[in-house]
PDB file of N, CA and C in Angstrom:
ATOM      1  N   UNK A   1     -15.519  -1.396   7.021  1.00 57.00           N
ATOM      2  CA  UNK A   1     -15.005  -0.986   6.130  1.00 57.00           C
ATOM      3  C   UNK A   1     -13.296  -0.658   6.226  1.00 57.00           C
ATOM      4  N   UNK A   2     -13.295   0.330   7.482  1.00 71.00           N
ATOM      5  CA  UNK A   2     -11.733   0.640   7.997  1.00 71.00           C
ATOM      6  C   UNK A   2     -11.452  -0.193   8.525  1.00 71.00           C
ATOM      7  N   UNK A   3     -11.666  -1.217   8.793  1.00 78.00           N
ATOM      8  CA  UNK A   3     -10.931  -2.310   9.298  1.00 78.00           C
ATOM      9  C   UNK A   3      -9.732  -3.169   8.308  1.00 78.00           C
ATOM     10  N   UNK A   4     -10.568  -3.164   7.255  1.00 75.00           N
ATOM     11  CA  UNK A   4      -9.682  -3.721   6.119  1.00 75.00           C
ATOM     12  C   UNK A   4      -8.547  -3.291   5.694  1.00 75.00           C
ATOM     13  N   UNK A   5      -8.960  -1.483   5.471  1.00 73.00           N
ATOM     14  CA  UNK A   5      -7.750  -0.569   5.408  1.00 73.00           C
ATOM     15  C   UNK A   5      -6.892  -0.596   6.374  1.00 73.00           C
ATOM     16  N   UNK A   6      -7.377  -0.661   7.829  1.00 79.00           N
ATOM     17  CA  UNK A   6      -6.020  -0.755   8.900  1.00 79.00           C
ATOM     18  C   UNK A   6      -5.543  -1.706   8.593  1.00 79.00           C
ATOM     19  N   UNK A   7      -6.063  -3.034   8.605  1.00 78.00           N
ATOM     20  CA  UNK A   7      -4.857  -3.768   8.073  1.00 78.00           C
ATOM     21  C   UNK A   7      -4.190  -3.878   6.880  1.00 78.00           C
ATOM     22  N   UNK A   8      -4.674  -3.498   6.007  1.00 75.00           N
ATOM     23  CA  UNK A   8      -3.810  -3.144   4.525  1.00 75.00           C
ATOM     24  C   UNK A   8      -2.711  -2.388   5.076  1.00 75.00           C
ATOM     25  N   UNK A   9      -2.853  -0.792   5.824  1.00 73.00           N
ATOM     26  CA  UNK A   9      -1.968  -0.077   5.903  1.00 73.00           C
ATOM     27  C   UNK A   9      -0.830  -0.946   7.289  1.00 73.00           C
ATOM     28  N   UNK A  10      -1.434  -1.422   8.019  1.00 77.00           N
ATOM     29  CA  UNK A  10      -0.456  -1.949   9.144  1.00 77.00           C
ATOM     30  C   UNK A  10       0.520  -3.210   8.352  1.00 77.00           C
ATOM     31  N   UNK A  11      -0.004  -3.654   7.634  1.00 74.00           N
ATOM     32  CA  UNK A  11       0.442  -5.047   6.772  1.00 74.00           C
ATOM     33  C   UNK A  11       2.324  -4.352   5.981  1.00 74.00           C
ATOM     34  N   UNK A  12       1.658  -3.095   4.946  1.00 71.00           N
ATOM     35  CA  UNK A  12       2.373  -2.397   4.776  1.00 71.00           C
ATOM     36  C   UNK A  12       3.766  -1.929   5.616  1.00 71.00           C
ATOM     37  N   UNK A  13       3.170  -1.333   6.647  1.00 70.00           N
ATOM     38  CA  UNK A  13       3.896  -0.151   7.322  1.00 70.00           C
ATOM     39  C   UNK A  13       4.952  -1.915   8.075  1.00 70.00           C
ATOM     40  N   UNK A  14       4.383  -2.725   8.281  1.00 71.00           N
ATOM     41  CA  UNK A  14       5.060  -3.678   9.449  1.00 71.00           C
ATOM     42  C   UNK A  14       6.229  -4.218   8.464  1.00 71.00           C
ATOM     43  N   UNK A  15       5.661  -4.735   6.842  1.00 67.00           N
ATOM     44  CA  UNK A  15       6.828  -5.148   6.057  1.00 67.00           C
ATOM     45  C   UNK A  15       7.941  -4.255   5.718  1.00 67.00           C
ATOM     46  N   UNK A  16       7.297  -2.814   5.722  1.00 63.00           N
ATOM     47  CA  UNK A  16       8.572  -1.584   5.279  1.00 63.00           C
ATOM     48  C   UNK A  16       9.314  -1.905   6.296  1.00 63.00           C
ATOM     49  N   UNK A  17       9.155  -2.336   7.774  1.00 65.00           N
ATOM     50  CA  UNK A  17      10.383  -1.831   8.700  1.00 65.00           C
ATOM     51  C   UNK A  17      10.977  -3.175   9.068  1.00 65.00           C
ATOM     52  N   UNK A  18      10.630  -3.896   8.363  1.00 63.00           N
ATOM     53  CA  UNK A  18      10.966  -5.178   9.235  1.00 63.00           C
ATOM     54  C   UNK A  18      12.771  -5.756   8.283  1.00 63.00           C
ATOM     55  N   UNK A  19      13.087  -5.255   7.223  1.00 66.00           N
ATOM     56  CA  UNK A  19      13.644  -5.965   6.203  1.00 66.00           C
ATOM     57  C   UNK A  19      14.389  -4.954   5.251  1.00 66.00           C
ATOM     58  N   UNK A  20      15.768  -4.839   4.863  1.00 72.00           N
ATOM     59  CA  UNK A  20      15.812  -4.225   3.780  1.00 72.00           C
ATOM     60  C   UNK A  20      15.380  -3.956   2.587  1.00 72.00           C
ATOM     61  N   UNK A  21      14.369  -3.373   1.877  1.00 70.00           N
ATOM     62  CA  UNK A  21      13.363  -3.727   0.743  1.00 70.00           C
ATOM     63  C   UNK A  21      13.812  -3.657  -0.560  1.00 70.00           C
ATOM     64  N   UNK A  22      13.581  -4.363  -1.481  1.00 78.00           N
ATOM     65  CA  UNK A  22      14.271  -3.988  -3.331  1.00 78.00           C
ATOM     66  C   UNK A  22      13.220  -3.719  -3.577  1.00 78.00           C
ATOM     67  N   UNK A  23      13.259  -2.439  -5.018  1.00 80.00           N
ATOM     68  CA  UNK A  23      12.321  -1.972  -5.913  1.00 80.00           C
ATOM     69  C   UNK A  23      10.984  -2.899  -5.643  1.00 80.00           C
ATOM     70  N   UNK A  24      11.400  -4.158  -6.480  1.00 83.00           N
ATOM     71  CA  UNK A  24      10.344  -5.158  -6.468  1.00 83.00           C
ATOM     72  C   UNK A  24       9.179  -5.652  -5.150  1.00 83.00           C
ATOM     73  N   UNK A  25       9.930  -5.549  -4.269  1.00 77.00           N
ATOM     74  CA  UNK A  25       9.237  -6.036  -2.821  1.00 77.00           C
ATOM     75  C   UNK A  25       8.158  -4.580  -2.662  1.00 77.00           C
ATOM     76  N   UNK A  26       8.954  -3.404  -2.654  1.00 81.00           N
ATOM     77  CA  UNK A  26       7.854  -2.320  -2.361  1.00 81.00           C
ATOM     78  C   UNK A  26       6.833  -2.552  -3.758  1.00 81.00           C
ATOM     79  N   UNK A  27       6.824  -2.952  -4.667  1.00 87.00           N
ATOM     80  CA  UNK A  27       6.065  -2.449  -5.827  1.00 87.00           C
ATOM     81  C   UNK A  27       5.240  -3.724  -5.444  1.00 87.00           C
ATOM     82  N   UNK A  28       5.459  -4.731  -4.999  1.00 85.00           N
ATOM     83  CA  UNK A  28       4.368  -5.738  -4.551  1.00 85.00           C
ATOM     84  C   UNK A  28       3.617  -5.417  -3.656  1.00 85.00           C
ATOM     85  N   UNK A  29       4.308  -4.686  -2.618  1.00 83.00           N
ATOM     86  CA  UNK A  29       3.349  -4.273  -1.356  1.00 83.00           C
ATOM     87  C   UNK A  29       2.418  -2.922  -1.586  1.00 83.00           C
ATOM     88  N   UNK A  30       3.089  -2.185  -2.652  1.00 88.00           N
ATOM     89  CA  UNK A  30       2.198  -1.068  -3.273  1.00 88.00           C
ATOM     90  C   UNK A  30       0.739  -1.604  -3.957  1.00 88.00           C
ATOM     91  N   UNK A  31       1.023  -2.846  -4.775  1.00 91.00           N
ATOM     92  CA  UNK A  31      -0.144  -3.517  -5.368  1.00 91.00           C
ATOM     93  C   UNK A  31      -1.193  -3.989  -4.338  1.00 91.00           C
ATOM     94  N   UNK A  32      -0.734  -4.547  -3.158  1.00 86.00           N
ATOM     95  CA  UNK A  32      -1.564  -5.302  -2.461  1.00 86.00           C
ATOM     96  C   UNK A  32      -2.193  -4.100  -1.728  1.00 86.00           C
ATOM     97  N   UNK A  33      -1.844  -2.892  -1.451  1.00 87.00           N
ATOM     98  CA  UNK A  33      -2.360  -1.665  -0.601  1.00 87.00           C
ATOM     99  C   UNK A  33      -3.148  -0.951  -1.681  1.00 87.00           C
ATOM    100  N   UNK A  34      -3.148  -1.143  -2.953  1.00 91.00           N
ATOM    101  CA  UNK A  34      -3.760  -0.343  -4.133  1.00 91.00           C
ATOM    102  C   UNK A  34      -5.075  -1.496  -3.855  1.00 91.00           C
ATOM    103  N   UNK A  35      -4.879  -2.648  -4.096  1.00 90.00           N
ATOM    104  CA  UNK A  35      -6.329  -3.490  -4.311  1.00 90.00           C
ATOM    105  C   UNK A  35      -6.911  -3.387  -3.313  1.00 90.00           C
ATOM    106  N   UNK A  36      -6.436  -2.885  -1.703  1.00 86.00           N
ATOM    107  CA  UNK A  36      -7.101  -2.917  -0.249  1.00 86.00           C
ATOM    108  C   UNK A  36      -8.270  -1.816  -0.570  1.00 86.00           C
ATOM    109  N   UNK A  37      -7.494  -0.532  -1.386  1.00 88.00           N
ATOM    110  CA  UNK A  37      -8.045   1.056  -1.283  1.00 88.00           C
ATOM    111  C   UNK A  37      -9.225   0.699  -2.511  1.00 88.00           C
ATOM    112  N   UNK A  38      -8.928   0.080  -3.239  1.00 90.00           N
ATOM    113  CA  UNK A  38      -9.918  -0.197  -4.448  1.00 90.00           C
ATOM    114  C   UNK A  38     -11.039  -0.841  -4.086  1.00 90.00           C
ATOM    115  N   UNK A  39     -11.310  -1.618  -3.139  1.00 86.00           N
ATOM    116  CA  UNK A  39     -12.285  -2.809  -2.651  1.00 86.00           C
ATOM    117  C   UNK A  39     -12.640  -1.799  -1.584  1.00 86.00           C
ATOM    118  N   UNK A  40     -12.278  -0.724  -1.034  1.00 87.00           N
ATOM    119  CA  UNK A  40     -12.865   0.321  -0.034  1.00 87.00           C
ATOM    120  C   UNK A  40     -13.500   1.527  -1.204  1.00 87.00           C
ATOM    121  N   UNK A  41     -13.631   1.403  -2.083  1.00 88.00           N
ATOM    122  CA  UNK A  41     -14.103   2.191  -2.652  1.00 88.00           C
ATOM    123  C   UNK A  41     -13.512   3.823  -2.462  1.00 88.00           C
ATOM    124  N   UNK A  42     -12.218   3.681  -2.729  1.00 89.00           N
ATOM    125  CA  UNK A  42     -11.251   4.884  -2.539  1.00 89.00           C
ATOM    126  C   UNK A  42     -10.826   5.101  -3.944  1.00 89.00           C
ATOM    127  N   UNK A  43     -11.065   6.220  -4.244  1.00 94.00           N
ATOM    128  CA  UNK A  43     -11.203   7.036  -5.571  1.00 94.00           C
ATOM    129  C   UNK A  43      -9.525   6.788  -6.079  1.00 94.00           C
ATOM    130  N   UNK A  44      -9.442   6.424  -7.311  1.00 94.00           N
ATOM    131  CA  UNK A  44      -8.266   6.103  -8.149  1.00 94.00           C
ATOM    132  C   UNK A  44      -7.304   7.234  -7.615  1.00 94.00           C
ATOM    133  N   UNK A  45      -7.363   8.393  -8.045  1.00 96.00           N
ATOM    134  CA  UNK A  45      -6.490   9.593  -7.858  1.00 96.00           C
ATOM    135  C   UNK A  45      -5.993   9.742  -6.399  1.00 96.00           C
ATOM    136  N   UNK A  46      -6.617   9.115  -5.071  1.00 93.00           N
ATOM    137  CA  UNK A  46      -6.382   9.351  -4.301  1.00 93.00           C
ATOM    138  C   UNK A  46      -5.526   8.282  -4.200  1.00 93.00           C
ATOM    139  N   UNK A  47      -5.356   6.886  -4.580  1.00 91.00           N
ATOM    140  CA  UNK A  47      -4.528   6.151  -4.377  1.00 91.00           C
ATOM    141  C   UNK A  47      -3.490   6.182  -5.181  1.00 91.00           C
ATOM    142  N   UNK A  48      -3.562   6.732  -6.247  1.00 94.00           N
ATOM    143  CA  UNK A  48      -2.130   6.949  -6.504  1.00 94.00           C
ATOM    144  C   UNK A  48      -1.344   8.219  -6.033  1.00 94.00           C
ATOM    145  N   UNK A  49      -2.011   9.179  -5.750  1.00 94.00           N
ATOM    146  CA  UNK A  49      -0.982  10.091  -4.811  1.00 94.00           C
ATOM    147  C   UNK A  49      -0.664   9.154  -3.476  1.00 94.00           C
ATOM    148  N   UNK A  50      -1.483   8.529  -2.781  1.00 89.00           N
ATOM    149  CA  UNK A  50      -0.788   7.152  -1.958  1.00 89.00           C
ATOM    150  C   UNK A  50       0.433   6.493  -2.314  1.00 89.00           C
ATOM    151  N   UNK A  51       0.170   5.720  -3.336  1.00 89.00           N
ATOM    152  CA  UNK A  51       1.074   5.522  -3.870  1.00 89.00           C
ATOM    153  C   UNK A  51       2.528   5.893  -4.501  1.00 89.00           C
ATOM    154  N   UNK A  52       2.331   6.920  -4.903  1.00 91.00           N
ATOM    155  CA  UNK A  52       3.532   7.829  -5.139  1.00 91.00           C
ATOM    156  C   UNK A  52       4.163   8.691  -3.703  1.00 91.00           C
ATOM    157  N   UNK A  53       3.367   8.610  -2.965  1.00 89.00           N
ATOM    158  CA  UNK A  53       4.356   9.762  -1.772  1.00 89.00           C
ATOM    159  C   UNK A  53       5.069   8.206  -1.157  1.00 89.00           C
ATOM    160  N   UNK A  54       4.449   6.873  -1.030  1.00 82.00           N
ATOM    161  CA  UNK A  54       4.889   5.764  -0.295  1.00 82.00           C
ATOM    162  C   UNK A  54       6.251   5.748  -1.191  1.00 82.00           C
ATOM    163  N   UNK A  55       6.585   5.657  -2.196  1.00 82.00           N
ATOM    164  CA  UNK A  55       7.336   5.142  -3.304  1.00 82.00           C
ATOM    165  C   UNK A  55       8.650   6.337  -3.094  1.00 82.00           C
ATOM    166  N   UNK A  56       8.215   7.355  -3.021  1.00 83.00           N
ATOM    167  CA  UNK A  56       9.367   8.175  -2.573  1.00 83.00           C
ATOM    168  C   UNK A  56       9.792   8.437  -1.341  1.00 83.00           C
ATOM    169  N   UNK A  57       9.387   8.173  -0.536  1.00 75.00           N
ATOM    170  CA  UNK A  57       9.689   8.053   0.970  1.00 75.00           C
ATOM    171  C   UNK A  57      10.526   6.748   1.435  1.00 75.00           C
TER     172      UNK A  57
END
């Protein structure tokens, strides 16, 4: 379970650091992360908080 989450976070952080991102790029990455978190039974409130914090950053 944690391997999948680690992979999802690694993918997002790698993508965020590689190029200048547009809002659509960020939304796509956050959606992929959301799916991975849901598949790992993370609470919706936690997912929303993570996405919100990442988008602000």
